[in-house]
Short mmCIF file of C-alpha atoms in Angstrom, two decimals:
data_model
loop_
_atom_site.label_atom_id
_atom_site.label_comp_id
_atom_site.label_asym_id
_atom_site.label_seq_id
_atom_site.Cartn_x
_atom_site.Cartn_y
_atom_site.Cartn_z
CA MET F 1127 -50.83 -50.57 -38.22
CA SER F 1128 -53.08 -51.63 -37.19
CA GLY F 1129 -55.06 -54.73 -39.79
CA VAL F 1130 -51.60 -55.10 -41.52
CA PRO F 1131 -52.51 -55.79 -45.65
CA ARG F 1132 -51.29 -59.28 -46.77
CA SER F 1133 -49.89 -59.21 -49.81
CA GLY F 1134 -51.68 -59.20 -52.91
CA ASP F 1135 -54.04 -56.29 -51.23
CA ARG F 1136 -53.73 -52.51 -52.23
CA LEU F 1137 -51.55 -50.55 -50.01
CA PRO F 1138 -54.62 -48.35 -47.77
CA ASP F 1139 -54.65 -45.39 -47.77
CA ARG F 1140 -54.19 -43.16 -44.01
CA GLU F 1141 -52.19 -40.17 -42.32
CA ALA F 1142 -49.56 -42.05 -41.13
CA LEU F 1143 -46.03 -40.56 -38.71
CA VAL F 1144 -43.72 -41.45 -42.17
CA ASP F 1145 -40.20 -40.41 -40.85
CA GLY F 1146 -41.17 -37.81 -38.45
CA ARG F 1147 -44.05 -36.35 -40.80
CA CYS F 1148 -46.88 -36.07 -40.97
CA GLN F 1149 -48.15 -37.52 -44.31
CA ARG F 1150 -50.89 -40.58 -46.49
CA LEU F 1151 -49.24 -43.39 -47.61
CA HIS F 1152 -50.14 -43.87 -51.34
CA ASP F 1153 -48.22 -39.97 -51.31
CA VAL F 1154 -45.09 -41.94 -49.91
CA THR F 1155 -45.45 -44.93 -52.15
CA ALA F 1156 -45.97 -42.66 -54.83
CA HIS F 1157 -42.95 -43.27 -57.02
CA PRO F 1158 -41.33 -46.15 -59.57
CA GLY F 1159 -39.92 -48.95 -57.87
CA VAL F 1160 -40.57 -51.07 -54.68
CA THR F 1161 -41.42 -48.89 -51.24
CA ILE F 1162 -39.92 -49.76 -48.61
CA LEU F 1163 -41.92 -49.75 -45.17
CA LEU F 1164 -40.10 -50.24 -42.02
CA HIS F 1165 -41.96 -50.43 -39.05
CA ARG F 1166 -41.46 -48.25 -35.69
CA ASP F 1167 -38.95 -51.19 -34.45
CA ALA F 1168 -37.22 -52.59 -36.59
CA THR F 1169 -34.30 -52.54 -37.82
CA LEU F 1170 -31.65 -52.86 -41.14
CA PRO F 1171 -29.11 -54.89 -41.24
CA LEU F 1172 -25.42 -52.79 -42.08
CA GLY F 1173 -24.18 -52.39 -45.46
CA TYR F 1174 -27.09 -53.96 -46.71
CA ASP F 1175 -28.50 -53.03 -50.73
CA LEU F 1176 -31.60 -54.04 -52.04
CA GLY F 1177 -30.93 -51.52 -55.41
CA SER F 1178 -31.66 -48.33 -56.83
CA LEU F 1179 -35.40 -49.07 -57.61
CA VAL F 1180 -35.76 -49.38 -53.94
CA THR F 1181 -37.16 -46.84 -51.35
CA ILE F 1182 -37.04 -47.55 -47.71
CA HIS F 1183 -39.08 -45.69 -45.04
CA ARG F 1184 -40.29 -45.91 -41.03
CA LEU F 1185 -43.22 -45.95 -39.86
CA GLU F 1186 -43.13 -44.36 -37.20
CA ASP F 1187 -46.81 -44.79 -36.03
CA ALA F 1188 -46.42 -48.44 -36.09
CA PRO F 1189 -45.09 -50.71 -33.23
CA GLY F 1190 -43.56 -53.13 -33.59
CA ASN F 1191 -40.46 -55.22 -35.70
CA GLY F 1192 -42.23 -55.82 -38.99
CA VAL F 1193 -41.90 -54.86 -42.41
CA ILE F 1194 -43.85 -53.99 -46.26
CA ALA F 1195 -42.45 -53.64 -49.74
CA VAL F 1196 -45.13 -52.13 -50.76
CA ARG F 1197 -45.02 -52.43 -55.50
CA PRO F 1198 -45.28 -49.82 -58.01
CA ASP F 1199 -48.83 -50.37 -58.67
CA GLY F 1200 -49.34 -50.48 -55.11
CA HIS F 1201 -50.15 -53.25 -53.55
CA VAL F 1202 -48.70 -54.91 -51.63
CA GLY F 1203 -45.50 -57.89 -52.01
CA TYR F 1204 -44.59 -58.87 -49.57
CA THR F 1205 -44.71 -58.63 -45.11
CA GLY F 1206 -42.66 -59.92 -43.03
CA ALA F 1207 -42.67 -59.64 -39.43
CA THR F 1208 -38.93 -59.12 -39.47
CA THR F 1209 -36.49 -57.78 -41.64
CA ASP F 1210 -35.10 -60.67 -42.07
CA LEU F 1211 -33.05 -59.72 -45.88
CA ALA F 1212 -32.34 -62.93 -47.19
CA PRO F 1213 -36.65 -64.11 -47.71
CA MET F 1214 -37.12 -59.95 -48.63
CA ARG F 1215 -34.23 -60.00 -51.16
CA ALA F 1216 -35.56 -63.47 -52.57
CA TRP F 1217 -39.29 -61.57 -52.74
CA LEU F 1218 -37.64 -58.37 -54.82
CA ALA F 1219 -34.78 -61.06 -57.37
CA ALA F 1220 -38.23 -62.53 -57.84
CA ILE F 1221 -39.75 -59.62 -59.51
CA GLY F 1222 -36.84 -57.62 -61.34
CA PHE F 1223 -35.62 -55.36 -58.40
CA GLY F 1224 -33.50 -57.64 -56.66
CA THR F 1225 -29.46 -56.68 -55.84
CA THR F 1226 -26.68 -60.01 -57.42
CA GLY F 1227 -25.19 -59.23 -53.19
#
């Protein structure tokens, strides 16, 4: 995704290839909880658990290994160049969506 938004920015709405379907980003993130958007080549380790109010989707048209976490209000709360779970879990815990594991 070119022009990746930074933390605090409103997630731009655009058509994207998400989980094999062309969808609007605002439609993908329109639910309670946090939405994790993985770039096309990003991987999560086996056995990861980010909590029941965290939904994960893959942006198949966004090359790279990065991740964007979208808050329930539609703003970007966290971005990372990789899917390192430690900082992502810390951010989720700080906003009250973390897990204990």
